[in-house]
Short mmCIF file of C-alpha atoms and ligand atoms in Angstrom, two decimals:
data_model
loop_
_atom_site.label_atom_id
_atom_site.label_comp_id
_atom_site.label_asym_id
_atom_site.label_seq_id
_atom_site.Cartn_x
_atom_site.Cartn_y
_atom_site.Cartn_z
CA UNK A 188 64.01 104.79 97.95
CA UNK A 189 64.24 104.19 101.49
CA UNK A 190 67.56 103.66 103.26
CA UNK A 191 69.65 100.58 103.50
CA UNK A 192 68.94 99.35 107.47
CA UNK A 193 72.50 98.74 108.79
CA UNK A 194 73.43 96.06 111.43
CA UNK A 195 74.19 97.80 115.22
CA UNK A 196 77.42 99.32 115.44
CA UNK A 197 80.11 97.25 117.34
CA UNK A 198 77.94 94.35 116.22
CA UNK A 199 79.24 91.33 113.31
CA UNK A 200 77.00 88.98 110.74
CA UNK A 201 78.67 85.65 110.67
CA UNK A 202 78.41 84.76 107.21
CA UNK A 203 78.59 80.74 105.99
CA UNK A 204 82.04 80.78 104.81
CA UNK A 205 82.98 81.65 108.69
CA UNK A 206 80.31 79.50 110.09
CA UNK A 207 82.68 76.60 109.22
CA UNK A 208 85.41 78.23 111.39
CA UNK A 209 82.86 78.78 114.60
CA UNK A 210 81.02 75.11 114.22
CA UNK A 211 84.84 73.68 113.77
CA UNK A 212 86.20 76.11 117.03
CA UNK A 213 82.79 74.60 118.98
CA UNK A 214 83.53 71.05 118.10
CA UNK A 215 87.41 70.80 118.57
CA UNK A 216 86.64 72.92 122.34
CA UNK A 217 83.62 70.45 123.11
CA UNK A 218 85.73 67.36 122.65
CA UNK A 219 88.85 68.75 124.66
CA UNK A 220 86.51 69.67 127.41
CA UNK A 221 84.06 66.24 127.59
CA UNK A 222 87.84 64.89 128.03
CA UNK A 223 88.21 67.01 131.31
CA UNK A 224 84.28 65.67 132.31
CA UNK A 225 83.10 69.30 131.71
CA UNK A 226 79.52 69.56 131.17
CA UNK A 227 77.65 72.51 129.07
CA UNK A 228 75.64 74.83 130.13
CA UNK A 229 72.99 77.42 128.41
CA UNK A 230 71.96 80.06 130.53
CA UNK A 231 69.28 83.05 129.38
CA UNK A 232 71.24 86.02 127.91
CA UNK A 233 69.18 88.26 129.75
CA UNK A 234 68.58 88.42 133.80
CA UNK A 235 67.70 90.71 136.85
CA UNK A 236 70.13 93.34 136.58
CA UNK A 237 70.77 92.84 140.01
CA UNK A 238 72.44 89.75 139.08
CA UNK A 239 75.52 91.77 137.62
CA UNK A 240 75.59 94.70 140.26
CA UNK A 241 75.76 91.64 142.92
CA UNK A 242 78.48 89.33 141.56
CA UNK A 243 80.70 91.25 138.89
CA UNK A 244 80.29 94.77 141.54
CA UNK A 245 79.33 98.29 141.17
CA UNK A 246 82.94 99.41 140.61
CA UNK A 247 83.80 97.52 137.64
CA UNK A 248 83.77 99.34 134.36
CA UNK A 249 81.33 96.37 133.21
CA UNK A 250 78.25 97.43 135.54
CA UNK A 251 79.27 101.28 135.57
CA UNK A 252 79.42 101.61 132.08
CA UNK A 253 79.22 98.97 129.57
CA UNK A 254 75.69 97.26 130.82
CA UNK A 255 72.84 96.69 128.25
CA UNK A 256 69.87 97.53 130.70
CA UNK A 257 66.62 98.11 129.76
CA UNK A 258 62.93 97.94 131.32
CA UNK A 259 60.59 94.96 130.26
CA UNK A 260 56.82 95.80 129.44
CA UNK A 261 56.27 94.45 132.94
CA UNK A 262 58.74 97.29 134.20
CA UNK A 263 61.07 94.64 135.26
CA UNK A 264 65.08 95.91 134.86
CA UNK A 265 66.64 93.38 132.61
CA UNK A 266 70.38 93.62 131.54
CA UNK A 267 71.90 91.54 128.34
CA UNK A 268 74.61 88.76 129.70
CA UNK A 269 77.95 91.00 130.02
CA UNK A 270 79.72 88.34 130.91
CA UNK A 271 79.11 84.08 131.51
CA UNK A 272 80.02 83.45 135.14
CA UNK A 273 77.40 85.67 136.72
CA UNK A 274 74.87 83.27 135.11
CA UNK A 275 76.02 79.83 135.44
CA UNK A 276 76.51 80.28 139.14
CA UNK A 277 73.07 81.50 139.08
CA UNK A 278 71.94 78.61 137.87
CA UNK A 279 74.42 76.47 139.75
CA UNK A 280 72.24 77.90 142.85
CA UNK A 281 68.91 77.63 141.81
CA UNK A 282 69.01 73.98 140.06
CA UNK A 283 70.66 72.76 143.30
CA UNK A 284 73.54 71.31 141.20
CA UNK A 285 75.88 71.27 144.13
CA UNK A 286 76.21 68.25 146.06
CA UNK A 287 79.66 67.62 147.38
CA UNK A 288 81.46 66.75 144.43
CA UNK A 289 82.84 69.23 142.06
CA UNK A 290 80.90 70.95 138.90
CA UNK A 291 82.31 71.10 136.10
CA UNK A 292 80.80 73.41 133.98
CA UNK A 293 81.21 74.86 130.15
CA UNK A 294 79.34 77.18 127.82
CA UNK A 295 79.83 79.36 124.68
CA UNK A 296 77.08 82.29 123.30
CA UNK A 297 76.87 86.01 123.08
CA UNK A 298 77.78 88.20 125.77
CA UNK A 299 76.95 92.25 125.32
CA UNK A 300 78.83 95.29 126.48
CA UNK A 301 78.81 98.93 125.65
CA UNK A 302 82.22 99.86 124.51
CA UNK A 303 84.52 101.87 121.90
CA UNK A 304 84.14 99.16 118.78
CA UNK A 305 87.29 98.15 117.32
CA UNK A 306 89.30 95.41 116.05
CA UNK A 307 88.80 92.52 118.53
CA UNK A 308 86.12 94.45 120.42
CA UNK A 309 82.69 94.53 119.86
CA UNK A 310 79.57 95.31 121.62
CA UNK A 311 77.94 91.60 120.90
CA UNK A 312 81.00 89.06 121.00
CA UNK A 313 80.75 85.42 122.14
CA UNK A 314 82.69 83.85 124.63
CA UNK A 315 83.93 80.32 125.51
CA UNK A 316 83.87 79.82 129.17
CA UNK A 317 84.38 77.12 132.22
CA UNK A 318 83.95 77.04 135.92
CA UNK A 319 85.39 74.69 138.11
CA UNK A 320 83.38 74.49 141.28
CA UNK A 321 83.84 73.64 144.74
CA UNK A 322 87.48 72.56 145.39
CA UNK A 323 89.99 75.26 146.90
CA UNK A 324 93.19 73.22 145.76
CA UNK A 325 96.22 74.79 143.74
CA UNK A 326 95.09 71.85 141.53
CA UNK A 327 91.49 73.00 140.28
CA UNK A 328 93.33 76.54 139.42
CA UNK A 329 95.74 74.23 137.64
CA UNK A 330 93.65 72.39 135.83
CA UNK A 331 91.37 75.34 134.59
CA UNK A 332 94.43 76.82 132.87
CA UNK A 333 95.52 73.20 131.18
CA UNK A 334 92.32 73.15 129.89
CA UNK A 335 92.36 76.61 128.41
CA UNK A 336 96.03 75.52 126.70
CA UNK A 337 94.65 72.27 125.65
CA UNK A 338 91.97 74.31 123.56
CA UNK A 339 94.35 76.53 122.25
CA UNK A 340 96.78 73.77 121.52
CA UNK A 341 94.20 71.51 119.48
CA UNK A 342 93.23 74.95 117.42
CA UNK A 343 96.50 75.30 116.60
CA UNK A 344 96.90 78.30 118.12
CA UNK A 345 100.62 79.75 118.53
CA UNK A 346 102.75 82.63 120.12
CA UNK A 347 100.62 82.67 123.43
CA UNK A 348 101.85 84.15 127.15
CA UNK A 349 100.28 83.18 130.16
CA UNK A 350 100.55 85.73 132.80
CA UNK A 351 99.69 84.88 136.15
CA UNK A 352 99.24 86.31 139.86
CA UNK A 353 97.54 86.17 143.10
CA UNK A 354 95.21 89.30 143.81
CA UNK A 355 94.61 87.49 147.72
CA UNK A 356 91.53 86.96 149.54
CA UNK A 357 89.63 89.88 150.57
CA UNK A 358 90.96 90.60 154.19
CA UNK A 359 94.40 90.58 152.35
CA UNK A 360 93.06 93.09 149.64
CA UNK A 361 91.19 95.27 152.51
CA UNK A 362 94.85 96.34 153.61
CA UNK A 363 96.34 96.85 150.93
CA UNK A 364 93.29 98.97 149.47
CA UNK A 365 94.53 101.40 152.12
CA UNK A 366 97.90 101.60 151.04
CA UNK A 367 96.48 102.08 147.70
CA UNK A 368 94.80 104.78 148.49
CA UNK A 369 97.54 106.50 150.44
CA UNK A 370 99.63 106.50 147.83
CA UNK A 371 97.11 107.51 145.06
CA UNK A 372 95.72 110.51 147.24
CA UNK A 373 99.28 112.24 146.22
CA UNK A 374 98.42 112.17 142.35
CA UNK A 375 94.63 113.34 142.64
CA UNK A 376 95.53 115.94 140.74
CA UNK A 377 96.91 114.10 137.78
CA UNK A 378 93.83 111.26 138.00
CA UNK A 379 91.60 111.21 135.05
CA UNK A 380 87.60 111.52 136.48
CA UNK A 381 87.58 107.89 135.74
CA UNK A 382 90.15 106.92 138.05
CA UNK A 383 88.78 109.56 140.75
CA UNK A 384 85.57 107.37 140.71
CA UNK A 385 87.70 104.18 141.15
CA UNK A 386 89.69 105.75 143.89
CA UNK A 387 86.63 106.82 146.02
CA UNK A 388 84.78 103.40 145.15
CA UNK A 389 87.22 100.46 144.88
CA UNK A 390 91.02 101.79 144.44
CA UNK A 391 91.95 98.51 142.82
CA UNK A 392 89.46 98.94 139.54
CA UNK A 393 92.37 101.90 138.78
CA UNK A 394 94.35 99.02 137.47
CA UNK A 395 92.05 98.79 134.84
CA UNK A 396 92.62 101.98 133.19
CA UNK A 397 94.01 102.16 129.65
CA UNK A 398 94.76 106.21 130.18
CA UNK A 399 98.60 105.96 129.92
CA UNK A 400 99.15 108.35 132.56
CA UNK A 401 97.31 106.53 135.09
CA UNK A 402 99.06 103.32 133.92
CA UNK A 403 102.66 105.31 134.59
CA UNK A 404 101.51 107.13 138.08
CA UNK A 405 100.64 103.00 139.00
CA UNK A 406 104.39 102.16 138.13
CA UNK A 407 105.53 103.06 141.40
CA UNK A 408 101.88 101.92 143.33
CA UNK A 409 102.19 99.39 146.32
CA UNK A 410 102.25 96.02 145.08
CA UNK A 411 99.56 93.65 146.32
CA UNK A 412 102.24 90.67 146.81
CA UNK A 413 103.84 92.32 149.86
CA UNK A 414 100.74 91.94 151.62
CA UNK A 415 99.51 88.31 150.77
CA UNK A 416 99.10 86.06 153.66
CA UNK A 417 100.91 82.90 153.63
CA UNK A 418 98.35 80.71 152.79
CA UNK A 419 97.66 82.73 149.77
CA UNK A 420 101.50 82.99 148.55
CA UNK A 421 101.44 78.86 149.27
CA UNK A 422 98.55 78.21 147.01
CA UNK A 423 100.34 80.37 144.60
CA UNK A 424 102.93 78.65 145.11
CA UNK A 425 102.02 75.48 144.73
CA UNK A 426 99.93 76.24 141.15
CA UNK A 427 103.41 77.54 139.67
CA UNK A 428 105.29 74.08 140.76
CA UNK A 429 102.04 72.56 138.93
CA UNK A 430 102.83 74.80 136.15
CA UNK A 431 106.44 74.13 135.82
CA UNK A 432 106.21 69.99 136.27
CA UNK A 433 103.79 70.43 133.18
CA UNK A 434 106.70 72.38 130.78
CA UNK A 435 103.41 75.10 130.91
CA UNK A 436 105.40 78.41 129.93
CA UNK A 437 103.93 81.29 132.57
CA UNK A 438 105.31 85.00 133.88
CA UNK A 439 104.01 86.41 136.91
CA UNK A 440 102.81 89.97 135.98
CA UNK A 441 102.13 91.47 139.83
CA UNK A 442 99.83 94.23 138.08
CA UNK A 443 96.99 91.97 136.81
CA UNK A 444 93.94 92.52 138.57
CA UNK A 445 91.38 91.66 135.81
CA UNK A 446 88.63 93.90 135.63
CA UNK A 447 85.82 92.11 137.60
CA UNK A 448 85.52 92.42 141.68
CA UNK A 449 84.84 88.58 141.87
CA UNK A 450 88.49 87.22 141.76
CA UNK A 451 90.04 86.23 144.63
CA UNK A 452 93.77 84.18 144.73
CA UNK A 453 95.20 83.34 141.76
CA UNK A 454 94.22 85.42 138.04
CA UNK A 455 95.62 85.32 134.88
CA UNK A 456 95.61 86.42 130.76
CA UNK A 457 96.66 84.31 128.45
CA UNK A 458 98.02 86.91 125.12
CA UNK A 459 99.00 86.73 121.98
CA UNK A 460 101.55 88.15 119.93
CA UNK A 461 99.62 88.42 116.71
CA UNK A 462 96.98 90.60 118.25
CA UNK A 463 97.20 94.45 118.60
CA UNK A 464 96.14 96.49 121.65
CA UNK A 465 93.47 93.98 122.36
CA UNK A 466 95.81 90.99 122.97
CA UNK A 467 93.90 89.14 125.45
CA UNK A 468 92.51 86.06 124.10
CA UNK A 469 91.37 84.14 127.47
CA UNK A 470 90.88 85.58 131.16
CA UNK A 471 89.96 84.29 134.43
CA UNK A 472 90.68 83.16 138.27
CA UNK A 473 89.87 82.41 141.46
CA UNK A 474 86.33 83.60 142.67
CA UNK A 475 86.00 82.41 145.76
CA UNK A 476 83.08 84.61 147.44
CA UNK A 477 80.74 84.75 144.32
CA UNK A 478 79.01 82.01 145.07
CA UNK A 479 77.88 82.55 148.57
CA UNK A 480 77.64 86.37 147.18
CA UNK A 481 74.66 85.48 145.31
CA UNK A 482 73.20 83.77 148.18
CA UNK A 483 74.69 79.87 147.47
CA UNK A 484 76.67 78.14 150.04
CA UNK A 485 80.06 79.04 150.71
CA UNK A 486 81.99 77.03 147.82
CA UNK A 487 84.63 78.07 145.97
CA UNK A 488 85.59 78.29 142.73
CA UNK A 489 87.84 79.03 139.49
CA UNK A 490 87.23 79.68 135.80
CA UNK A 491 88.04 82.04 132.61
CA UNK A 492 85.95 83.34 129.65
CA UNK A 493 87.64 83.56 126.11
CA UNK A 494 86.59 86.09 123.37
CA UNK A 495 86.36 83.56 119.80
CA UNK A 496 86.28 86.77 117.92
CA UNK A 497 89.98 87.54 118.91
CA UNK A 498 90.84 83.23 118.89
CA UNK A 499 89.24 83.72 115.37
CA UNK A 500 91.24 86.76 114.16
CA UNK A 501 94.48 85.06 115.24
CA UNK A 502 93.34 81.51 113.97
CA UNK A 503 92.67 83.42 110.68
CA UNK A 504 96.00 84.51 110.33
CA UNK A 505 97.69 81.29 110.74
CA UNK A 506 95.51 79.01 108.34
CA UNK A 507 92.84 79.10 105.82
CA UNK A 508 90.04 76.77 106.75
CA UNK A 509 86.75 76.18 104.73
CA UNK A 510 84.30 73.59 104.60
CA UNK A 511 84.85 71.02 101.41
CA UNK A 512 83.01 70.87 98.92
CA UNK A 513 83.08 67.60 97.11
CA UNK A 514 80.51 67.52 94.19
CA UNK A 515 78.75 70.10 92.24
CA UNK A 516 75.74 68.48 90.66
CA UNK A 517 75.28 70.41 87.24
CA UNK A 518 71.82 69.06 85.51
CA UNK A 519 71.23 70.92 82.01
CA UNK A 520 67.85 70.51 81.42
CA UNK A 521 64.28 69.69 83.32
CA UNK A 522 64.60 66.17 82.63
CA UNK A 523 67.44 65.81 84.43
CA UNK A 524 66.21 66.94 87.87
CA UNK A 525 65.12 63.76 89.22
CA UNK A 526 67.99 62.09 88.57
CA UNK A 527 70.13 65.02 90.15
CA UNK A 528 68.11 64.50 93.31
CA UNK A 529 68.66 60.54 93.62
CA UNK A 530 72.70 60.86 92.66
CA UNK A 531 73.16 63.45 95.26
CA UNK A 532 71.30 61.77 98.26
CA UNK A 533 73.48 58.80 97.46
CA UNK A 534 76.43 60.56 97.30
CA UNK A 535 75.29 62.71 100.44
CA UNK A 536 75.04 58.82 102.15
CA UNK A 537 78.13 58.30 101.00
CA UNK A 538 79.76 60.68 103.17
CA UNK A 539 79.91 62.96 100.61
CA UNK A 540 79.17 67.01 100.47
CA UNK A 541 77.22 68.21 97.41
CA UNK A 542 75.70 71.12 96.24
CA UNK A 543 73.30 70.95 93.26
CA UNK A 544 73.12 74.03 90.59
CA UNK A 545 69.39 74.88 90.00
CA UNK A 546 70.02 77.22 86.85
CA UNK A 547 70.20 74.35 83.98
CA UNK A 548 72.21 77.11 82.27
CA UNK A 549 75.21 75.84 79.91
CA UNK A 550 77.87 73.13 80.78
CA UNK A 551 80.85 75.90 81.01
CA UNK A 552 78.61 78.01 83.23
CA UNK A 553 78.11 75.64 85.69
CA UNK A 554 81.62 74.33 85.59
CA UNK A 555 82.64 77.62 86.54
CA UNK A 556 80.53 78.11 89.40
CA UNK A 557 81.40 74.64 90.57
CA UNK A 558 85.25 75.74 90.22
CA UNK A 559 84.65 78.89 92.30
CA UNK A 560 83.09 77.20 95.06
CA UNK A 561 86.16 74.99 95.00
CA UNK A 562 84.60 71.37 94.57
CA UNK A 563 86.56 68.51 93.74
CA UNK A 564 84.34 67.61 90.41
CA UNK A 565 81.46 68.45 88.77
CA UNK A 566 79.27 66.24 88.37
CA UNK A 567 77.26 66.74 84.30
CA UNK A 568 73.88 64.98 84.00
CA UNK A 569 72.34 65.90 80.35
CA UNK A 570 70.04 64.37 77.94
CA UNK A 571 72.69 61.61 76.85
CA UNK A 572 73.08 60.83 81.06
CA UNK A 573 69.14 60.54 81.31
CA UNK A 574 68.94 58.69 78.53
CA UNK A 575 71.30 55.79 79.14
CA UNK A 576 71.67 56.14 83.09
CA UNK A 577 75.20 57.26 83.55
CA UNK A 578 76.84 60.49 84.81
CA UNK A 579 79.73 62.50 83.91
CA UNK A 580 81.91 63.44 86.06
CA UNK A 581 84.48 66.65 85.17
CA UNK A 582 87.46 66.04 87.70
CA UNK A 583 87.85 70.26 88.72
CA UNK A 584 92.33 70.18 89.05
CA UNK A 585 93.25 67.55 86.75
CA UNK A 586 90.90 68.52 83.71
CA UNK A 587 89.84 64.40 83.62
CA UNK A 588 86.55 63.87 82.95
CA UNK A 589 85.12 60.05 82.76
CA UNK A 590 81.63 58.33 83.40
CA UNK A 591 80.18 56.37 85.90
CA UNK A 592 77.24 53.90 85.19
CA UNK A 593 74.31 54.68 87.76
CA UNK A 594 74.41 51.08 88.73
CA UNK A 595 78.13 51.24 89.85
CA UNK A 596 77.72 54.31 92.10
CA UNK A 597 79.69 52.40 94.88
CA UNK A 598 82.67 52.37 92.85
CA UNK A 599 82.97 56.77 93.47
CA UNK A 600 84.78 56.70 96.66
CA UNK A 601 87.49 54.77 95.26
CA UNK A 602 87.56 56.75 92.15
CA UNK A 603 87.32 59.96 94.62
CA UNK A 604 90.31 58.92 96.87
CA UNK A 605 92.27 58.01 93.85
CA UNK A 606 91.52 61.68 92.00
CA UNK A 607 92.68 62.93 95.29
CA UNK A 608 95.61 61.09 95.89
CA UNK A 609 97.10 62.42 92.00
CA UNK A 610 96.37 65.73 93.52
CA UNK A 611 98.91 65.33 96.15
CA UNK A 612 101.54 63.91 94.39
CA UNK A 613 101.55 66.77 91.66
P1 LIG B 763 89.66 93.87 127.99
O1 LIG B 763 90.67 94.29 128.98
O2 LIG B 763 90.22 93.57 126.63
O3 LIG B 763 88.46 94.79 127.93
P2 LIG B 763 88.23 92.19 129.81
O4 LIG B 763 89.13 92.07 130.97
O5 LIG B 763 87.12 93.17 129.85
O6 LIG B 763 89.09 92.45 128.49
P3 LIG B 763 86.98 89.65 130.31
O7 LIG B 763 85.81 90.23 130.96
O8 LIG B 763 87.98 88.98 131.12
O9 LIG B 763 87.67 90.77 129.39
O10 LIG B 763 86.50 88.66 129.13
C1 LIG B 763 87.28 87.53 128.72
C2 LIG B 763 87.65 87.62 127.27
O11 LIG B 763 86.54 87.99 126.46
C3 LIG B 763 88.67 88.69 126.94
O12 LIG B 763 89.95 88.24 127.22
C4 LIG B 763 88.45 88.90 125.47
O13 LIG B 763 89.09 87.89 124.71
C5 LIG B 763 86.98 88.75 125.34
N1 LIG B 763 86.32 90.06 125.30
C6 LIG B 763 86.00 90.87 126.34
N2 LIG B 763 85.37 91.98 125.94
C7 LIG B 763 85.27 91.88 124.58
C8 LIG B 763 84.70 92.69 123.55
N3 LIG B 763 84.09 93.83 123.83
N4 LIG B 763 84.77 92.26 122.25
C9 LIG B 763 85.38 91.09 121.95
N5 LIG B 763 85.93 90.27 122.88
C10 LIG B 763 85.88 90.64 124.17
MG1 LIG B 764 86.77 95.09 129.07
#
């Protein structure tokens, strides 16, 4: 026999039972951001590699090492979406979309990067993402974060940090990349080659680094506060005060970089607690270069992605969500087919789910597959239905079972709500 052909490693199969979770997640995030008069967009999950060297930068552990790249047939080098910004600001560009007032932009899908699977990291996982373009204030920065707590807040999501600082604009960074470096040339010896690379390339990727060593050598590292401007430490400033009139819990971690070269200004994580090592749930900032970076005009910008596998995995924990099932039509026999059919597309009108049992096996059978997929009743249609145009319906908690006359259909819902409300009181 041939072997078993296995999905790719580090990717998932999202099975019906979940689908519920993901089409519920969508829904709840769509309707919190139309609310905010953010629009979706669906960009191609693959484009010109160059995109991602260009506007995520050659430093970054996403382009050096965790790109999908690959030649097409017309020898064209094509990588897989690492990431959603890159892409809508593409597009941003070449639909034109900018014309003096702000975009407000949203999309979800699969993004692709080549790393270490493990829990909460994958090398296809989907993110939730916005970008807020073309206003510099404290107040877009603001609002990008509300929106992200608004989402989490409406998914019931608990235990979550916000940590927040300002990385400066890039003339700030420029000096302080040298007093990175200063200090960093007295551990060379102790760098991991990873870090080397970072050092010689872009000093401030070395934040990145998960080698605990590196992370304790950056302890004592310049701190890239001390050399903000004073515009920068206003608008900072100013998007705490927001933060604070709002009751918006936040701590100022002066360490966060993030690990892509767009941000500029203000970047944050939002954690949780009921994660492991991968605890970060949503990131972003301020990108205020990207855009003219990929040849747009000069606008800028703000924004975070969020991974739903890790929203999922905490979501999980806290409640048990499936989709309702309200009748399982059982017929017995051939006869009883058509009759199935016509009950269960006027139920399904009705507002009601269904799901019909095509085995015409025994009563008890189909009971028990009715019970398992946790409907509300069972709905019996046998000779004696056929014959005298009723149905039976076996109530799945309470044990009832009683008859409805085809005629009276309408009458269900009440007999439904009233079924459901004895299940509440007991
Ligand atoms: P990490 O430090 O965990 O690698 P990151 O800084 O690379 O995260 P971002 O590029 O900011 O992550 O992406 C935003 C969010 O997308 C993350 O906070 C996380 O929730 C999710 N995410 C990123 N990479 C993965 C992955 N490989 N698998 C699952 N989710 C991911
Ligand atoms: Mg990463």
């Amino acid at each position: 026999m041939q072997e078993i052909i296995k999905k790719p490693r580090g990717t998932k199969d999202i099975l019906p039972k979940e689908s519920f979770m993901w089409q519920n997640l969508e829904n709840l995030a769509q309707s919190v951001l139309s609310s905010f008069g953010y629009g979706k967009i669906s960009t191609p999950i693959f484009e010109d590699t160059i995109l991602f060297q260009r506007g995520i930068g050659q430093a970054t552990d996403i382009v050096n090492k965790e790109m999908y790249t690959f030649r097409d047939q017309g020898n064209r080098s094509l990588t897989l979406r690492p990431e959603g910004t890159a892409g809508a600001i593409r597009a941003l560009i070449e639909n034109r979309l900018y014309n003096n007032t702000i975009n407000r932009l949203w999309y979800i899908g699969p993004m692709f990067r080549y790393e270490r699977p493990q829990n909460g990291r994958q090398r296809q996982f989907n993110q939730l993402g916005i970008e807020c373009i073309g206003s510099n204030d404290p107040l877009a920065d603001f609002e990008v974060i509300y929106v992200a707590i608004q989402i989490l807040t409406v998914l019931k999501v608990k235990d979550l940090k916000l940590e927040i600082n300002s990385i400066g604009g890039f003339n700030e960074r420029e000096e302080y990349l040298l007093a990175l470096k200063t200090f960093l040339n007295q551990y060379k010896d102790k760098l991991d080659e990873d870090s080397l690379f970072k050092l010689a390339l872009n000093p401030l990727r070395i934040f990145d680094s998960k080698n605990s060593t590196v992370q304790e050598i950056l302890k004592d590292a310049p701190l890239l506060s001390k050399f903000l401007n004073d515009d920068s430490k206003k608008h900072f400033h100013i998007l705490c005060s927001y933060l604070e009139a709002s009751g918006i819990e936040y701590s100022i971690n002066p360490r966060l970089v993030r690990g892509l070269d767009y941000y500029t200004y203000t970047a944050f994580e939002i954690k949780s607690n009921s994660l492991g090592a991968q605890d970060t749930v949503c990131g972003g900032g301020r990108y205020n270069n990207l855009v003219e970076q990929l040849s747009g005009p000069n606008l800028p910008a703000v924004g975070w992605g969020m991974g739903i596998e890790r929203l999922l995995l905490i979501i999980n924990q806290s409640n048990d969500q499936s989709n309702i099932l309200d009748f399982y039509i059982a017929p017995l026999d051939e006869e009883a087919k058509l009759i199935s059919l016509i009950v269960s597309n006027q139920l399904q009108q009705k507002g009601f789910n269904i799901e019909m049992d095509f085995t015409f096996t025994k009563i008890q059978k189909q009971i028990q597959r009715a019970s398992r997929k946790m409907a509300k009743a069972c709905i019996i249609i046998g000779q004696n239905e056929v014959a005298n145009n009723f149905i039976s319906i076996k109530w799945l908690k309470s044990g009832k079972q009683s008859t409805i006359d085809l005629n009276s259909l309408d009458k269900i819902k009440v007999i439904y709500l009233n079924e459901l409300s004895i299940y509440y009181k007991s």
